[in-house]
Each structure stands twice: as structure tokens, then as C-alpha cells.
Coordinates of C-alpha atoms in Angstrom, one line a residue:
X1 CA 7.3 46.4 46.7
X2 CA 7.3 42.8 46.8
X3 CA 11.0 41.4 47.7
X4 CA 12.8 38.6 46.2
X5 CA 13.2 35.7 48.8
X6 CA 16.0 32.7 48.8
X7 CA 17.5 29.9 51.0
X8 CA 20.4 28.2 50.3
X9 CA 20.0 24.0 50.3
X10 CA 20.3 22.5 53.5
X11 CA 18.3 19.6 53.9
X12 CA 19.8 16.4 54.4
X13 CA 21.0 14.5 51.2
X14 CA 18.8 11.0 50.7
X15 CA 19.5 8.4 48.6
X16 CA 18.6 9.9 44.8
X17 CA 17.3 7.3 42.8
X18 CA 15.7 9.0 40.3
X19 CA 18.7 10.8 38.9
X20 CA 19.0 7.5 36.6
X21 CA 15.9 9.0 35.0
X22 CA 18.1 11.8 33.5
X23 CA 21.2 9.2 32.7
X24 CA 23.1 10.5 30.0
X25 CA 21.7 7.5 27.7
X26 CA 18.4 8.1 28.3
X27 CA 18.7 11.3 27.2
X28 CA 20.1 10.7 24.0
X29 CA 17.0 8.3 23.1
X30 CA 15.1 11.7 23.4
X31 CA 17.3 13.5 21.2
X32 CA 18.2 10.6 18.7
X33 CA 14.0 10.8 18.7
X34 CA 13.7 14.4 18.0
X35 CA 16.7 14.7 15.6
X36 CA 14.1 12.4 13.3
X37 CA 11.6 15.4 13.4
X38 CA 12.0 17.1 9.8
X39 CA 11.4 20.4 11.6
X40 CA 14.4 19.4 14.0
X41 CA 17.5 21.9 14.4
X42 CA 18.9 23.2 17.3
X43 CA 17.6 26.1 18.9
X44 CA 20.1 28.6 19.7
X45 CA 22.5 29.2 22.6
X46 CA 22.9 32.7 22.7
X47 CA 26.1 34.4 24.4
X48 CA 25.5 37.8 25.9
X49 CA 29.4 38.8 25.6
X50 CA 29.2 42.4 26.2
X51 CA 26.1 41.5 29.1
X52 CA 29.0 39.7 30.6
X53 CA 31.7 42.1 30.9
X54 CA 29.6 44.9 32.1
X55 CA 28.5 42.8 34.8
X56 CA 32.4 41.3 35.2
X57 CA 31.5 37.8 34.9
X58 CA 32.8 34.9 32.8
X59 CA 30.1 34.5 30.4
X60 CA 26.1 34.5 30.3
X61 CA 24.6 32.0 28.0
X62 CA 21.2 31.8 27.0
X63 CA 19.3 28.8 25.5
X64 CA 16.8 30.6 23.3
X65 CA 13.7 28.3 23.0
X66 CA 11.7 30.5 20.6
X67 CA 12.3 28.7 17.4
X68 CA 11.3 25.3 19.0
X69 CA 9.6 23.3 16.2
X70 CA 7.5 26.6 15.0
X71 CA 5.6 26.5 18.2
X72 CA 7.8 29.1 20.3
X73 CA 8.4 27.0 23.2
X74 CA 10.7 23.9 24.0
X75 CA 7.4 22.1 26.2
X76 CA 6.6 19.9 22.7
X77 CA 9.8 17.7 23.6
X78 CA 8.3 16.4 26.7
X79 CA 5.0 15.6 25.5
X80 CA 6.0 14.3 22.4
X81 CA 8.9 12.0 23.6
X82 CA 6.8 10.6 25.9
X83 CA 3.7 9.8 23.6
X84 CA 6.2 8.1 21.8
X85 CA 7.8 6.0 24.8
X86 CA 4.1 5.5 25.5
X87 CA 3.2 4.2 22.1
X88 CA 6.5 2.1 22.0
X89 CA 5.2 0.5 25.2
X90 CA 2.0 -0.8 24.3
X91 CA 3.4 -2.2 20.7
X92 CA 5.7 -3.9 22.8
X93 CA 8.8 -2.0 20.5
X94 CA 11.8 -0.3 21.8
X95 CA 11.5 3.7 21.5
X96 CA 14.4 3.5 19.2
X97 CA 12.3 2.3 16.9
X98 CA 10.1 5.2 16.5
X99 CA 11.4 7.8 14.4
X100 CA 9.1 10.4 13.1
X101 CA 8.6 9.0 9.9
X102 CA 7.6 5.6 11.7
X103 CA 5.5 7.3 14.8
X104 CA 3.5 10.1 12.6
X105 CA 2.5 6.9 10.1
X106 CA -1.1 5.2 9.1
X107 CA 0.3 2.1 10.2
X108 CA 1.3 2.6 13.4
X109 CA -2.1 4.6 13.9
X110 CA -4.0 1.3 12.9
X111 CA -1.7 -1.3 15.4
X112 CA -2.5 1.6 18.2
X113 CA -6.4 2.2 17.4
X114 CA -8.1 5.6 18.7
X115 CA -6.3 7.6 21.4
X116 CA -7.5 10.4 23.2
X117 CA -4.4 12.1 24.9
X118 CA -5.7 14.3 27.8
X119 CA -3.0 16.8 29.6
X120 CA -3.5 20.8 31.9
X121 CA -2.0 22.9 30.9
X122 CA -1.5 26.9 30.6
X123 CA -0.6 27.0 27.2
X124 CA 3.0 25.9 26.4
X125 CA 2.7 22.1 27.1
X126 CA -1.0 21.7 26.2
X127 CA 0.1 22.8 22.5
X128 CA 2.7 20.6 22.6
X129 CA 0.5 17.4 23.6
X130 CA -2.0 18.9 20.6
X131 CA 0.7 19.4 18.0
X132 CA 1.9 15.9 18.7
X133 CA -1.7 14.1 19.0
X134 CA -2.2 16.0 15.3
X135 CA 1.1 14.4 13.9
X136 CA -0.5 10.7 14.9
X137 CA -3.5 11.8 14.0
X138 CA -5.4 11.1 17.2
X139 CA -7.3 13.3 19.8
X140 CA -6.4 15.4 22.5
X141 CA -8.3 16.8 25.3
X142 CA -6.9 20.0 27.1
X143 CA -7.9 21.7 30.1
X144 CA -6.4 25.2 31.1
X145 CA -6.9 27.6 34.4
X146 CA -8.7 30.1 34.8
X147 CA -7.2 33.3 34.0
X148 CA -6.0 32.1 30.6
X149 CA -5.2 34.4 28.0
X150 CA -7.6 33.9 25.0
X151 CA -4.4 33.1 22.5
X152 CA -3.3 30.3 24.6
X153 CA -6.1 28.5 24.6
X154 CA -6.4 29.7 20.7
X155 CA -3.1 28.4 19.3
X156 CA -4.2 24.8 21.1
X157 CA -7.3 24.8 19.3
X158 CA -5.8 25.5 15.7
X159 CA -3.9 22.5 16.4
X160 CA -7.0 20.2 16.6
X161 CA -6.9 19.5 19.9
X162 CA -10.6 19.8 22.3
X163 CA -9.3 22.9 24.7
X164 CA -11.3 24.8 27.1
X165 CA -10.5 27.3 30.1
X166 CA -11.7 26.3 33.7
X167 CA -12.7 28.1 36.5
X168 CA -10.2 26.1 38.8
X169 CA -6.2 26.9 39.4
X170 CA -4.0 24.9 37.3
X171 CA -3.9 21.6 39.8
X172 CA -7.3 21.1 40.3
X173 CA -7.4 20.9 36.3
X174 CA -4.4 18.3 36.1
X175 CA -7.0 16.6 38.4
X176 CA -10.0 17.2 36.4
X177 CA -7.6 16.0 33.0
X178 CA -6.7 12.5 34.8
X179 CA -10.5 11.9 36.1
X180 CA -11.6 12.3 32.3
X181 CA -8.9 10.5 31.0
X182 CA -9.0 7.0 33.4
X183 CA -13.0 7.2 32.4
X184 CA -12.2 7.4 28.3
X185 CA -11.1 4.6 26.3
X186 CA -8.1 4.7 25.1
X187 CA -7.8 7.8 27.7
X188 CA -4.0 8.4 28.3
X189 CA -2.7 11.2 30.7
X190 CA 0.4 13.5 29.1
X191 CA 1.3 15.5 32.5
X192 CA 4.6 16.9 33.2
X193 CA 3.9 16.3 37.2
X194 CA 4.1 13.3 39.0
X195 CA 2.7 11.7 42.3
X196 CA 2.4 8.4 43.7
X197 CA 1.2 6.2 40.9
X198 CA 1.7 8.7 38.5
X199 CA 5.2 8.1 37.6
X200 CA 6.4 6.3 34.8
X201 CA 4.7 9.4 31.9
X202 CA 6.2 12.1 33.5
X203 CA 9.9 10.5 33.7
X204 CA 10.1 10.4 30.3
X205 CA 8.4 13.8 29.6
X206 CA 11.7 15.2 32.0
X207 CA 13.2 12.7 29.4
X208 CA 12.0 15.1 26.6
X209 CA 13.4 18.1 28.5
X210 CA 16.9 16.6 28.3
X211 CA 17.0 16.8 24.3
X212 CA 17.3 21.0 25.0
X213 CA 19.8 20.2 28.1
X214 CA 21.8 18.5 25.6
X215 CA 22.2 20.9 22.7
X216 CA 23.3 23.6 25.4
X217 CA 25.7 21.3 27.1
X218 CA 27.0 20.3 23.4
X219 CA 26.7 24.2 22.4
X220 CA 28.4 25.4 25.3
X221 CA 31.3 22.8 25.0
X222 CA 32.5 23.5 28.7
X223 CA 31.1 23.1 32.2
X224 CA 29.3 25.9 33.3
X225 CA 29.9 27.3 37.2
X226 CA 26.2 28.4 37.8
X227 CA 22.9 27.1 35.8
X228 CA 19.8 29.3 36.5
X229 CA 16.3 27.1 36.2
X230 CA 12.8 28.0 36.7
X231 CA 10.5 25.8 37.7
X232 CA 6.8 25.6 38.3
X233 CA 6.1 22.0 39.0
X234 CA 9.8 21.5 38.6
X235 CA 9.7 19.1 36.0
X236 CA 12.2 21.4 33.8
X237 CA 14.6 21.9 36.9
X238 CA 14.7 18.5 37.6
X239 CA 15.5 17.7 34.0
X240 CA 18.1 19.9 33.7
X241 CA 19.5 19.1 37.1
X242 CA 19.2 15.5 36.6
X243 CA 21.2 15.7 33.3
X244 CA 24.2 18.0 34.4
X245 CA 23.9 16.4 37.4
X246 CA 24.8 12.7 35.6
X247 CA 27.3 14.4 32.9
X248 CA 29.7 16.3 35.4
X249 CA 28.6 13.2 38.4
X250 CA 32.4 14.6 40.7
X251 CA 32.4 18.6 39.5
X252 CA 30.0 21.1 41.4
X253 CA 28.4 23.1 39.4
X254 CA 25.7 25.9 41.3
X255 CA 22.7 25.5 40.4
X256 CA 19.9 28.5 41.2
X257 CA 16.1 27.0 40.6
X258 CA 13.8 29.9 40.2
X259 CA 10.0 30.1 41.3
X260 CA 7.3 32.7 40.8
X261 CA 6.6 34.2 43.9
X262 CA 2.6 33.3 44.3
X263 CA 3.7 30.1 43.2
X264 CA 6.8 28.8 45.4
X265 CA 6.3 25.6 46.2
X266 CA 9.7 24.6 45.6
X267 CA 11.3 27.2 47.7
X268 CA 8.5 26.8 50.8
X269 CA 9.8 23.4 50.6
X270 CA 13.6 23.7 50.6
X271 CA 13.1 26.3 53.4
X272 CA 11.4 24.4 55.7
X273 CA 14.6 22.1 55.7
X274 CA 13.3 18.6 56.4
X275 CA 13.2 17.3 52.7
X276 CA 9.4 17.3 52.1
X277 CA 7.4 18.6 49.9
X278 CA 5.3 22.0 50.7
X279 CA 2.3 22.7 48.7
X280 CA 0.4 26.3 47.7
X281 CA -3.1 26.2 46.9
X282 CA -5.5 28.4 46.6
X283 CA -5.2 31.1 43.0
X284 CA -1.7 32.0 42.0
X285 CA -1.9 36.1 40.3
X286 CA 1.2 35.9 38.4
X287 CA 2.3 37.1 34.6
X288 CA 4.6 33.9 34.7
X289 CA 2.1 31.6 33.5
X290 CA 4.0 28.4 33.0
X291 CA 5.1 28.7 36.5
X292 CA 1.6 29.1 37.8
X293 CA 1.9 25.6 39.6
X294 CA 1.8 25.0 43.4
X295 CA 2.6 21.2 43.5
X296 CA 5.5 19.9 43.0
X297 CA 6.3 16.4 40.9
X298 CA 7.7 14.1 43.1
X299 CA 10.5 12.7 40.8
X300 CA 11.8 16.4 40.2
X301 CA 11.8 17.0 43.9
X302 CA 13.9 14.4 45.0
X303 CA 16.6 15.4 42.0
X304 CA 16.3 18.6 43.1
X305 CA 16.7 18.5 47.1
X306 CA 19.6 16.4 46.7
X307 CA 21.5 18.2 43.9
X308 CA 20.4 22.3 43.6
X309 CA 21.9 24.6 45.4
X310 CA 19.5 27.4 46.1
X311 CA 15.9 28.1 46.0
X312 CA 14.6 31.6 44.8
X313 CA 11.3 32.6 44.6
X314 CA 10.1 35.8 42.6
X315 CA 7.8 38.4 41.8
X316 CA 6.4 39.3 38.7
X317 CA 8.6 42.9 38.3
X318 CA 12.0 40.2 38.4
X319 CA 10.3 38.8 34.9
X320 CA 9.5 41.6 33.3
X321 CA 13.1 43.0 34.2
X322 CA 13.9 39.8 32.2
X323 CA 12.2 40.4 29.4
X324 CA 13.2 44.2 28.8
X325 CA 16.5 43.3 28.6
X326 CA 16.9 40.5 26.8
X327 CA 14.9 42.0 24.4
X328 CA 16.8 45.4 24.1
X329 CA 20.3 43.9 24.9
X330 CA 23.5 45.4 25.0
X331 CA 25.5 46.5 22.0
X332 CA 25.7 43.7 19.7
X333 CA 24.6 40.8 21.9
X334 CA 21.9 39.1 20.3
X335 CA 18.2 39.8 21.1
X336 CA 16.1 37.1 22.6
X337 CA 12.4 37.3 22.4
X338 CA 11.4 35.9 26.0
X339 CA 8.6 35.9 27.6
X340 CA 7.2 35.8 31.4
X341 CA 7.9 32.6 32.3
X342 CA 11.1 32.3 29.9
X343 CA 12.6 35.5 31.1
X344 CA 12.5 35.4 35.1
X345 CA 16.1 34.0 35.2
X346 CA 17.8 37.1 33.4
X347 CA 15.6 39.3 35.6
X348 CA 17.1 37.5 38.9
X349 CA 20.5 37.7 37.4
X350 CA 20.5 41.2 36.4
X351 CA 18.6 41.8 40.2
X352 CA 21.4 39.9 41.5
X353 CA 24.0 41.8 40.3
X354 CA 22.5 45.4 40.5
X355 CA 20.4 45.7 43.7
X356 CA 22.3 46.3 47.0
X357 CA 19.8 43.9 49.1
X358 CA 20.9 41.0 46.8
X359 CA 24.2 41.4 48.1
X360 CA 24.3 38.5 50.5
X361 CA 22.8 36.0 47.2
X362 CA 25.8 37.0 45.0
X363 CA 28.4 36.5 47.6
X364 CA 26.6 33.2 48.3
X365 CA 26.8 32.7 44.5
X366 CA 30.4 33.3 44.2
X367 CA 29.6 35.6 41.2
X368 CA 32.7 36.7 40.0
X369 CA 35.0 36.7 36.4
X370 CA 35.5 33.3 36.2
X371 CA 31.4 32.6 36.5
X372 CA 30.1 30.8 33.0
X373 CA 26.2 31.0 34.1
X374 CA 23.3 29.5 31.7
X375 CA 20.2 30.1 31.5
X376 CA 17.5 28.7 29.5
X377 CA 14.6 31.1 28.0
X378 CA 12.1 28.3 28.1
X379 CA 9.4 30.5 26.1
X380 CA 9.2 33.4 23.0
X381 CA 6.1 36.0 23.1
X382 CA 3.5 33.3 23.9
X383 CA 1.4 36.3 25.1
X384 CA 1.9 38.8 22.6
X385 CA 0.3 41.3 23.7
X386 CA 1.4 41.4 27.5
X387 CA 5.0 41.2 25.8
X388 CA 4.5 44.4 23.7
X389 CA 3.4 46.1 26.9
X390 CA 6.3 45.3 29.5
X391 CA 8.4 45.6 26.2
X392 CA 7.1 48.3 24.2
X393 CA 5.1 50.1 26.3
X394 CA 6.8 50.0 29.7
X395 CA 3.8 48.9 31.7
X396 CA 6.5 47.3 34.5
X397 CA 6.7 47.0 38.3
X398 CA 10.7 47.9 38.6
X399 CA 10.6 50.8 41.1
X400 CA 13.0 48.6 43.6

């Protein structure tokens, strides 16, 4: 059975200057943004009490992204926020101008004429972008990777939005969304990944991000000891390393950023130790969808190298472990609906804890009683029916 593989951070430390990205005042724009949604409250931060004693640590927290705005997923902050800081931008207006009220109006569709807002996506994000191109009543183009479950690519065309599965991986259709979108009037690219030249949009989609970075450090009300991330392109890491990062700027906090194995860009890069980025091409078989990404933005990157701790990359049985239990958890901790991509950081936890050849990771960890870890379950049952059947129906990979 496929192993679970980490390094520890050891490249050099460079001069990190996108951390101001994730500034503590930057965030709060995002936030002060979505609070204006009508739909806006805060999703839960869910403390697994009894999880926490029986493994004899300090306290597991879980940021429970299910109830995100109806769409069961926290990517709609990114995409949204950053439409807006886009929109603000060409009206020449400061984003804190645009509540919801002001950025879903007829008006402010006539100053901005027609938009077509193109993104890739593999399912979260892409409805997100569509949701939010229906509120201003403009278009949106999305392009998915093959392997796509039909439902994904369904609950992005019920919002309106043009959406179509691909026979490429999900980097060759970022590709194909910016060559359609720099050919389109009024074409504008929503990505959550960055490279050179490709900046500015997906800064303040990690902007976005921070809005659910915020609630749990507000929920939480203390510093937490270890944070536990996954990432795909990174963009979420980043944002949530960038943020803690800038509110506890002299206290270490240990943070674990979490990669699906056939996907590990991330963790290819931090081990080969020299700072830059490592790439995986080629198809990426995993049940973690969201994390189905082989390269990595270049903003998140640099956060990441120069603040995370570890780098962990994972098979698909670690997310399905996830899922089982935070689904059936103990006693009367609270149940959390989290799917593949959401679920992967309980299932590393839990491995972490239980499975002798993991040893060497928890002592590196410092896992002990006084550990306060979060997590954040980034996703519900996006795939139902791959949910009922690790959850219901037992069809898992756990045989260690």
C-alpha cells in the first residue's frame, strides 16, 4: 500500500515579500466584503473535544466549510472577492466601496458593460466564479479536467455559467481558460494560481481565502500550536499561512501543508531543498479532486517555503480515513460532512497519531497535551455519491 511521505522545511529562508499580501488589513477588506453578502454567517469551527482526549492532545478544531453561502464549499470567497477588487479597479473605486448591495446592482453592471469571467476548475472554485458572475449578472466560461464527476460540472451549469469537461489535466485547462479569455472582450481570468504576469488576480483571490482564516482565528480566540493545510496549487496554504503568519509575526506556530500524493508538487519541491518550484505533469488519479493540481502559484510558494514547517504528501486511503471519521465522530463531538479534498487533514492526523511508521512525524510534530491543532474541512459532499460509498458503504483503501 501506498505510504505517506514528508520532509521537514529546510530550504533557506529568502526575503518574503508577498506575506504583505495576507496583511491583517487586507484581510479584513475581504471580510468587511463578505459580511455584506445577505447569505453571510460564519461557518462553523467545530471542536472535536472527546477526538482530543482519546488521542491526548490539547484540542482539535475543525473549520467546517459546508454551509459556505449554500454552495458547500468556502472556494466562492476567493473568486468573488477578487471579481470585486477587479471591478473596483477598472471603476477607478476603492473595494470598500463595493458591498453586495452596490456590486450585484444594474448600475454598476451598466458603468462595467459585458464581462465574460473565464476560470479551471474541478468543481469547487469554478461554481464559485459562476455563482458570482450570476449575482452581477454577467457570463462565465468554465473549463474542468477530464475525469470530472458529472455533478460537478452540473451544479456549475445550474448556476448559469458556460461549463464543459476537457480531455486535458487540470493545468493544461487553466491554460486553455487564459487563451480564451485574453482573445474575448471583456475576457477576464478568475484563477486561484499565479505565474509570472499572472499576479495581481490571484493575490486577492488568497485575499478571499483569508475571510475563512479570520472567522477561525476569531472563533478559536487563542493561538493554535499546529495548523494542518492542504493545498493543491497552494493558494489555500498560502492564504492561511500568510494570515497566521502576519497575526502571530514573533510566536511559532507549526504549520503541516498537506498534498495528494499523485499531485505533490509542493512537497517534490520543499524536498529537493534549494527553494524552487518542482512541477508534476502528466494525469493525476486521485479521489481528492480539488487537490488535483501539479503547479504551484508562485505567490503561495514563496509564503509557504519561508514560513511552513513540513511538507506531507498523501494517498487517497489518508482521505477517505478522513472522511469516515469525521463523519461518524466520537461520542458527542459534532459530525462534519467532509469530503475528499476537505477531509485529508483529519485522515493525516488520525494516521499520525495511530500508525507506528508515523512515529518519527509526531515526534517531529511535538504532538502532545498541550497541542491546539486546526484544521480546515475546505469542502461538504461535493461528490455525493463517492461520499456515501467511503462513508456508507465502506469502499476504502485502509488496510495499512
Amino acid at each position: 500500500m501506498e505510504q505517506i511521505k514528508w520532509v521537514a522545511n529546510k530550504m533557506v529562508h529568502t526575503n518574503c515579500d508577498h506575506l504583505s499580501v495576507m496583511s491583517v488589513d487586507e484581510v479584513q477588506k475581504a471580510k468587511h466584503f463578505h459580511e455584506s453578502f445577505p447569505m453571510y454567517n460564519e461557518t462553523p469551527l467545530v471542536a472535536l473535544n472527546h477526538l482530543a482526549d482519546f488521542y491526548h492532545l490539547g484540542g482539535i478544531y475543525v473549520k467546517d466549510e459546508s454551509y459556505r453561502f449554500g454552495l458547500n464549499a468556502f472556494k466562492v470567497l476567493g473568486g468573488s472577492f477578487a471579481m470585486a477588487r477587479h471591478i473596483a479597479k477598472q471603476l477607478g473605486k476603492d473595494v470598500g466601496e463595493l458591498d453586495y448591495q452596490t456590486f450585484t446592482s444594474k448600475e454598476l453592471k451598466k458603468q462595467l458593460g459585458e464581462v465574460t469571467f473565464f476560470t479551471a476548475t474541478d468543481g469547487n472554485h469554478g461554481r464559485g466564479v459562476a455563482w458570482a458572475a450570476r449575482q452581477l449578472g454577467q457570463k462565465a466560461v468554465v473549463y474542468m479536467p477530464k475525469g470530472t464527476q458529472q455533478i460537478r460540472l452540473e451544479n456549475i451549469q445550474k448556476e448559469g455559467a458556460t461549463a464543459t469537461i476537457e480531455e486535458v489535466n487540470y493545468d493544461e485547462c487553466v491554460r486553455l481558460a487564459s487563451a480564451h479569455a485574453n482573445r474575448t472582450p471583456g475576457g477576464v481570468m478568475v484563477q486561484d494560481t499565479a505565474w509570472e504576469g499572472y499576479e495581481e488576480i490571484p493575490a486577492w483571490i488568497m485575499q478571499g481565502y483569508g475571510t475563512m482564516a479570520m472567522e477561525a482565528a476569531s472563533q478559536l480566540g487563542k493561538k493554535p500550536t499546529h495548523i494542518f493545510v492542504q493545498a493543491g496549487v497552494g493558494s489555500l496554504a498560502g492564504a492561511v499561512q500568510g494570515y497566521f503568519s502576519n497575526l502571530y509575526p514573533n510566536e511559532e506556530i507549526t504549520t503541516v501543508i498537506v498534498e495528494a500524493s499523485k499531485a505533490d508538487c509542493l512537497y517534490k519541491s520543499a524536498k529537493a531543498g534549494d527553494g524552487n518550484i518542482r512541477i508534476v505533469t502528466g494525469d493525476m488519479p486521485t479521489i481528492m479532486a480539488g487537490l488535483a493540481c501539479g503547479e504551484p502559484n508562485t505567490i503561495s510558494w514563496e509564503i509557504l517555503k519561508n514560513n511552513s514547517s513540513f511538507f506531507v504528501s498523501c494517498p487517497d486511503w489518508v482521505a477517505e480515513k478522513g472522511m469516515c471519521m469525521l463523519g461518524a465522530p466520537l461520542k458527542d463531538d459534532t459530525r462534519v460532512i467532509s469530503g475528499e479534498s476537505g477531509a485529508v487533514s483529519m485522515g493525516l492526523l488520525a494516521s499520525i497519531m495511530e500508525i507506528e511508521e508515523m512515529k518519527s512525524l509526531k515526534q517531529a510534530l511535538n504532538l502532545d497535551e498541550h497541542s491546539v491543532i486546526l484544521m480546515f474541512s475546505t469542502e461538504g459532499d461535493t461528490d455525493p455519491e463517492h461520499y456515501r460509498d467511503v462513508v456508507w458503504n465502506h469502499k476504502m483503501k485502509l488496510s495499512f
